[in-house]
Amino acid sequence: MWEEKSISREGDLFQIQNDAQRPLAFRMRPVTLDEVVGQPHLTGEKGVLRRIVASGVLPSLIFWGPPGSGKTSVAQILAKSCQYHMISISAVASGVKEIRDAVKEAEDHLKLYQRKTAFFIDEIHRFHKGQQSILLPYVEEGLVTLIGSTTENPSFEIIAPLLSRAQVLLFYPLSVEDLLLLLKRALEDERGLKNVAITVGEDVLRFVAQLADGDARQALNLLELAVSIAQNEREKTLTVPFVREFLVKNFHLYDKSGEEHYNLLSAYHKSLRGSDPDGALYWLARMLEAGENPRNILRRLVACASEDVGNADPQALLLAVAAHQAFEFLGEPEGRLALAQVTVYVACAPKSNTSYMALQRALADVREFGSLPVPLHLRNAPTAMMKKMGYGKEYRYAHDFPGAFVEQEYLPDKLRGRVYFRPSDRGYEEVLRRRLKMLWKDRNY
């Protein structure tokens, strides 16, 4: 007999005997793989979960995906289908003692009932390295099967030895059509709202699905709230205007310290680099709407203006810095306009990374050749002794020559003739290239 047990025992004080009193999202949890929506790559005919159930042998797994994508429900289905004893462990509420207690329970269950145990650890990324390490020997020897659930990239959040012993399965956010299917099922199912005498049109369900932003739990919670308010106010039909009055989209799939934070910043920077103002504005809007600190966005904007635009348009860096100053001066929401203005400018500007590449070439020589001595003619000579030693001797002062230019060597002897900066033919760099070609006739600009 499959059972789910919470090591933290948080639910023991508030056992709800009547399922009708449980939230709609809990009541509508899928009980078979056929009821799972939105993950056909896992639950389809050739999907790995379908094959695991058919084999009856449950391997250690890490479920990685956003909230409300079905990770917990799938873990329960797998444990039940493979006839494993399942212990649920909350990474937020459990520590080393709780893990050891769970291991003891798994040992007893194997000894008494000859049944293996699966540990389902929700938010496993919240376990520190020591807690994760405790699991290793028990997973290694097969006493327990680990099913970890995380919204964060396992590569960064789970220790390598544990990760190597589990297969990572990716869960995707649910589409609007997936959520529509779930919401319709909730209205038609005995476990759901079938007995509620309120008419709900598809336009309302689509509105709720769009608000939920790929999260099945959120979609069902929003529908339940709308129906509850309608019942209380004796409404017979749910309409979009009625629902819009109290269902406001004030949540977004975004963790300002997690992977999605860096993903969106990366998408923004790459759109700027790729000269796509529309893509850059979209990712900018996503971050602003999610509550990202605009200073993080401005930092990326300044970096792109220098790294990717460079001297193809020297104004880009000046405007990016000016946007930072304007935002500090204006604050929210007016400062957003300066951010949008310069986002468009930097995206549309000609691109060149020649300054970045020039620095990399110079750094490579520094690392290869070490601290080469400064040529004597380039050294400072503030004292008579230093002049006598040849410091500054034969240095040619540029302003003493026509056009304030004279050919002389500015690199150490060992690097004579090196060319680090190779200007492009884009934007203002074409002007720089022509000037350098005119001045340094023996260099290949």
XYZ file of C-alpha atoms in Angstrom:
445
model
C 0.000 0.000 0.000
C 1.537 3.311 -1.075
C 1.580 6.081 1.444
C 3.008 9.583 1.620
C 4.586 10.652 4.866
C 5.858 14.112 5.752
C 9.013 13.988 7.825
C 8.475 17.499 9.107
C 5.056 16.383 10.452
C 3.766 19.898 9.782
C 0.388 18.633 8.620
C -0.276 16.446 11.660
C -1.944 19.241 13.628
C -4.350 20.088 10.860
C -5.471 16.827 9.315
C -8.364 17.497 6.927
C -10.628 14.476 6.786
C -13.000 15.795 4.126
C -11.382 16.108 0.685
C -13.997 18.685 -0.279
C -12.369 21.047 2.206
C -8.995 20.786 0.496
C -7.925 23.349 -2.130
C -9.055 22.660 -5.686
C -5.455 22.300 -6.840
C -4.956 19.480 -4.313
C -8.185 17.699 -5.234
C -7.407 17.844 -8.958
C -3.913 16.383 -8.720
C -3.464 13.726 -11.416
C -3.444 10.161 -10.158
C -2.119 8.493 -13.324
C 0.328 9.516 -16.033
C -2.602 9.758 -18.457
C -3.973 12.667 -16.410
C -0.675 14.592 -16.454
C -0.742 17.431 -18.994
C 1.987 19.578 -20.440
C 4.920 17.143 -20.324
C 4.479 14.865 -23.366
C 8.254 14.395 -23.691
C 8.125 12.605 -20.314
C 4.669 11.014 -20.213
C 4.110 10.167 -23.879
C 4.217 6.646 -25.277
C 8.025 6.779 -25.645
C 8.549 9.035 -22.635
C 10.970 8.005 -19.915
C 8.324 8.140 -17.163
C 6.066 5.782 -19.084
C 8.960 3.360 -19.456
C 9.849 3.597 -15.764
C 6.291 2.706 -14.770
C 6.301 -0.211 -17.213
C 9.552 -1.533 -15.741
C 8.400 -1.197 -12.137
C 11.915 -0.108 -11.096
C 12.240 3.477 -9.891
C 15.672 5.104 -10.417
C 16.870 8.217 -8.623
C 15.562 11.299 -10.409
C 15.847 15.075 -10.200
C 12.793 16.971 -11.461
C 13.787 20.461 -12.623
C 11.092 22.908 -13.617
C 8.966 25.922 -12.642
C 6.283 25.869 -9.929
C 3.015 24.227 -10.912
C 4.466 22.106 -13.713
C 3.540 18.763 -12.096
C 6.740 17.668 -10.338
C 5.161 16.643 -7.025
C 2.200 14.913 -8.664
C 4.461 12.909 -10.981
C 6.637 11.824 -8.049
C 3.568 10.486 -6.249
C 2.340 8.700 -9.364
C 5.721 7.030 -9.930
C 6.022 5.839 -6.329
C 2.514 4.435 -6.328
C 2.833 2.821 -9.781
C 6.168 1.186 -8.900
C 4.838 0.177 -5.442
C 7.474 2.059 -3.459
C 7.003 3.304 0.074
C 7.255 7.097 -0.243
C 8.489 9.557 2.343
C 8.097 13.246 1.582
C 10.789 15.479 3.020
C 10.554 19.252 2.924
C 13.991 20.762 2.380
C 12.745 23.927 4.068
C 11.537 22.296 7.283
C 13.847 19.282 7.624
C 17.404 18.907 8.881
C 19.972 16.165 9.459
C 17.934 14.529 12.258
C 14.852 14.249 10.052
C 16.912 12.703 7.257
C 18.359 10.090 9.629
C 14.862 9.329 10.965
C 13.653 8.813 7.407
C 16.562 6.499 6.652
C 15.704 4.427 9.756
C 12.106 4.221 8.580
C 13.286 3.059 5.131
C 15.451 0.350 6.737
C 12.543 -0.868 8.875
C 10.177 -0.872 5.922
C 12.570 -2.923 3.806
C 13.125 -5.390 6.664
C 9.453 -5.796 7.613
C 7.662 -5.486 4.267
C 10.461 -6.079 1.704
C 9.494 -2.823 0.000
C 11.883 -0.172 -1.203
C 11.492 3.465 -0.187
C 11.537 6.609 -2.286
C 12.522 9.898 -0.698
C 10.708 12.790 -2.340
C 12.590 15.951 -1.392
C 10.749 19.090 -2.407
C 12.952 22.130 -3.097
C 16.060 20.000 -2.744
C 18.190 23.002 -3.732
C 17.502 24.362 -0.246
C 19.454 21.501 1.321
C 23.017 22.633 2.020
C 25.947 20.484 0.871
C 26.199 18.675 4.198
C 22.559 17.598 4.109
C 22.889 16.454 0.503
C 26.048 14.503 1.346
C 24.229 12.547 4.062
C 21.965 11.064 1.383
C 24.859 9.783 -0.733
C 25.644 6.393 0.880
C 21.962 5.429 1.134
C 21.313 6.306 -2.506
C 24.559 4.577 -3.509
C 23.714 1.294 -1.767
C 20.118 1.381 -2.985
C 18.452 1.620 0.400
C 16.512 4.659 -0.841
C 15.606 6.046 -4.234
C 15.883 9.811 -4.433
C 13.330 11.964 -6.235
C 14.359 15.585 -5.863
C 12.257 18.513 -6.997
C 13.816 21.896 -7.752
C 13.079 25.148 -9.540
C 16.801 25.944 -9.741
C 19.443 24.638 -12.121
C 20.686 21.345 -10.597
C 24.153 21.955 -12.055
C 24.604 24.812 -9.600
C 22.485 23.712 -6.647
C 23.093 19.963 -6.231
C 26.455 18.455 -5.331
C 28.158 16.578 -8.177
C 28.308 13.127 -6.463
C 24.553 13.171 -5.859
C 23.823 14.562 -9.307
C 25.858 11.788 -10.928
C 23.647 9.186 -9.256
C 20.372 10.645 -10.556
C 18.842 11.415 -13.915
C 17.694 15.008 -14.416
C 14.264 15.386 -16.030
C 13.171 18.804 -17.280
C 9.598 19.988 -16.693
C 8.271 22.854 -18.813
C 5.757 25.584 -17.908
C 2.272 24.639 -19.047
C 0.886 26.343 -22.155
C -2.388 28.260 -22.107
C -3.999 25.331 -23.940
C -2.715 22.893 -21.309
C -4.136 25.063 -18.550
C -7.459 25.359 -20.390
C -7.672 21.570 -20.409
C -7.018 21.443 -16.662
C -9.572 24.157 -15.883
C -12.260 22.461 -17.990
C -11.489 19.172 -16.248
C -11.912 20.897 -12.868
C -15.369 22.121 -13.898
C -16.460 18.690 -15.105
C -14.875 16.396 -12.498
C -16.576 15.185 -9.323
C -13.369 16.007 -7.440
C -13.603 19.562 -8.688
C -16.415 22.041 -9.291
C -18.935 19.871 -11.132
C -21.599 20.389 -8.475
C -21.176 24.163 -8.352
C -24.125 25.891 -10.018
C -22.198 28.630 -11.812
C -21.729 29.014 -15.553
C -18.137 29.618 -16.604
C -17.418 30.456 -20.245
C -14.266 29.537 -22.136
C -13.291 33.216 -22.355
C -13.097 33.312 -18.555
C -11.057 30.109 -18.453
C -8.649 31.506 -21.051
C -8.318 34.732 -19.059
C -7.484 32.726 -15.914
C -5.058 30.505 -17.851
C -3.205 33.538 -19.165
C -2.975 35.025 -15.681
C -1.517 31.791 -14.309
C 1.622 32.147 -16.459
C 2.219 28.415 -16.970
C 1.469 27.379 -13.369
C -1.279 24.725 -13.002
C -1.572 25.230 -9.248
C -2.007 28.962 -9.706
C -4.613 28.480 -12.435
C -6.756 26.191 -10.283
C -6.387 28.459 -7.246
C -7.503 31.473 -9.286
C -10.525 29.610 -10.659
C -11.506 28.451 -7.180
C -11.226 32.000 -5.853
C -13.356 33.382 -8.693
C -16.062 30.764 -8.156
C -16.034 31.314 -4.387
C -16.484 35.067 -4.751
C -19.233 34.580 -7.339
C -21.083 32.220 -4.988
C -20.796 34.669 -2.128
C -22.159 37.493 -4.288
C -24.909 35.266 -5.726
C -23.633 35.512 -9.295
C -24.915 32.825 -11.665
C -22.365 33.402 -14.436
C -18.677 34.208 -14.339
C -17.644 36.898 -16.834
C -14.238 38.309 -17.682
C -15.126 41.850 -16.418
C -16.332 40.379 -13.118
C -13.224 38.246 -12.684
C -10.882 41.047 -13.749
C -12.045 43.151 -10.785
C -10.244 40.957 -8.270
C -7.865 38.726 -10.234
C -4.810 40.835 -10.918
C -1.655 39.479 -12.478
C 0.793 40.451 -9.773
C 3.101 37.446 -9.930
C 5.707 36.373 -12.428
C 7.955 33.363 -12.855
C 11.097 35.143 -11.757
C 13.570 34.692 -8.944
C 15.774 37.758 -8.636
C 18.608 35.706 -7.198
C 18.161 32.509 -9.178
C 18.820 31.229 -12.671
C 15.885 33.014 -14.328
C 17.369 36.352 -13.211
C 20.511 35.615 -15.214
C 18.587 34.068 -18.108
C 16.568 37.229 -18.696
C 19.587 39.502 -18.346
C 21.392 37.276 -20.831
C 18.489 37.402 -23.293
C 18.403 41.200 -22.968
C 22.147 41.570 -23.585
C 22.106 39.188 -26.541
C 19.179 41.047 -28.109
C 21.140 44.304 -27.782
C 24.222 42.669 -29.304
C 22.099 41.185 -32.084
C 20.721 44.627 -33.072
C 17.117 43.664 -32.273
C 15.450 46.578 -30.450
C 12.136 44.704 -30.235
C 13.676 41.682 -28.543
C 15.641 43.932 -26.189
C 12.501 45.908 -25.269
C 10.548 42.703 -24.597
C 13.147 41.317 -22.190
C 13.468 44.755 -20.611
C 9.703 44.832 -20.032
C 9.748 41.289 -18.615
C 12.384 42.234 -16.073
C 10.776 45.538 -15.100
C 7.364 43.920 -14.683
C 8.884 41.180 -12.521
C 10.481 43.733 -10.198
C 14.096 43.442 -11.322
C 16.348 46.149 -9.908
C 16.777 48.588 -12.855
C 20.403 49.140 -11.811
C 21.166 45.545 -12.795
C 19.684 46.202 -16.226
C 21.582 49.479 -16.571
C 24.819 47.729 -15.647
C 24.248 45.264 -18.492
C 23.337 48.122 -20.861
C 26.583 49.977 -20.081
C 28.566 46.758 -20.503
C 27.012 46.105 -23.915
C 27.652 49.681 -25.066
C 31.351 49.174 -24.330
C 31.844 45.499 -25.144
C 29.644 45.106 -28.218
C 29.253 48.596 -29.709
C 32.582 50.051 -28.694
C 34.123 52.585 -31.043
C 31.750 51.721 -33.867
C 29.587 54.320 -32.103
C 31.387 56.011 -29.183
C 28.150 57.832 -28.292
C 26.587 54.553 -27.124
C 28.704 54.354 -23.973
C 28.086 58.024 -23.188
C 24.334 57.562 -23.566
C 24.309 54.356 -21.509
C 26.090 56.120 -18.649
C 23.710 59.074 -19.101
C 20.750 56.677 -18.833
C 22.138 55.458 -15.507
C 22.437 59.040 -14.277
C 18.974 59.925 -15.586
C 17.443 56.981 -13.777
C 19.131 57.938 -10.512
C 17.821 61.482 -10.968
C 14.278 60.631 -12.086
C 13.594 57.394 -10.225
C 10.533 55.275 -10.994
C 8.566 55.331 -13.234
C 10.016 58.174 -15.362
C 13.504 56.661 -15.269
C 12.207 53.700 -17.236
C 11.814 55.939 -20.290
C 15.525 56.792 -20.304
C 16.264 53.076 -19.963
C 14.000 52.259 -22.915
C 15.418 55.101 -25.026
C 19.012 53.982 -24.652
C 18.052 50.317 -25.009
C 16.750 51.155 -28.487
C 19.841 53.261 -29.282
C 22.347 50.593 -28.253
C 20.383 47.872 -30.075
C 20.339 49.933 -33.289
C 23.983 51.081 -33.099
C 26.666 49.503 -35.324
C 28.512 46.776 -33.460
C 32.193 46.142 -32.875
C 34.023 44.133 -30.243
C 37.495 45.109 -31.470
C 38.427 46.884 -28.226
C 37.468 43.769 -26.258
C 39.444 41.520 -28.614
C 42.435 43.893 -28.538
C 42.525 43.693 -24.743
C 42.367 39.870 -24.865
C 45.342 39.752 -27.258
C 47.356 42.102 -25.047
C 46.474 40.079 -21.935
C 47.582 36.893 -23.680
C 51.041 38.394 -24.315
C 51.283 39.678 -20.749
C 50.537 36.192 -19.436
C 52.938 34.523 -21.859
C 55.928 36.884 -21.568
C 55.507 38.162 -18.015
C 56.802 41.563 -16.899
C 58.844 42.708 -19.874
C 60.949 45.796 -19.062
C 59.739 49.197 -20.244
C 62.017 50.458 -23.070
C 64.389 53.160 -21.819
C 63.050 55.876 -24.125
C 59.539 55.439 -22.613
C 60.648 55.621 -18.981
C 60.078 58.632 -16.780
C 63.253 60.521 -15.841
C 62.541 62.882 -12.931
C 66.123 62.826 -11.543
C 69.583 63.522 -12.986
C 70.753 60.019 -12.106
C 67.899 58.455 -14.047
C 68.658 60.655 -17.053
C 72.280 59.595 -16.858
C 71.142 55.967 -16.892
C 69.367 56.617 -20.189
C 65.826 56.963 -18.929
C 63.796 58.933 -21.486
C 66.727 59.163 -23.903
C 65.753 59.452 -27.551
C 62.074 59.786 -26.675
C 60.388 61.771 -29.450
C 57.715 64.194 -28.224
C 54.766 63.877 -30.624
C 53.802 67.562 -30.504
C 57.212 68.564 -31.874
C 56.317 66.941 -35.206
C 53.820 67.811 -37.958
C 50.354 66.533 -37.183
C 51.495 65.699 -33.633
C 52.695 62.301 -34.837
C 56.052 60.598 -35.241
C 56.767 56.909 -35.714
C 58.532 55.269 -32.795
C 58.237 51.978 -30.916
C 55.920 51.883 -27.899
C 56.117 48.160 -27.123
C 58.874 46.145 -25.420
C 61.522 44.930 -27.869
C 60.258 41.341 -27.616
C 56.807 42.413 -28.817
C 57.951 44.784 -31.551
C 55.442 44.904 -34.397
C 52.539 43.382 -32.444
C 49.074 44.629 -33.547
C 46.357 44.201 -30.937
C 43.699 46.642 -32.117
C 42.213 45.687 -35.462
C 39.442 48.175 -36.252
C 36.406 47.061 -38.222
C 34.845 48.869 -41.175
C 31.639 49.520 -39.203
C 30.491 52.928 -38.009
C 33.070 55.302 -36.562
C 35.681 52.556 -36.471
C 36.028 52.925 -40.233
C 37.248 56.499 -39.548
C 39.702 55.181 -36.954
C 40.921 52.491 -39.348
C 41.634 54.997 -42.122
C 43.495 57.292 -39.717
C 45.657 54.493 -38.312
C 46.384 53.190 -41.806
C 47.559 56.670 -42.807
C 49.779 57.077 -39.716
C 51.252 53.583 -39.421
C 52.019 52.671 -43.029
C 53.904 49.479 -42.121
C 51.021 48.043 -40.073
C 48.189 46.001 -41.498
C 45.083 47.965 -40.478
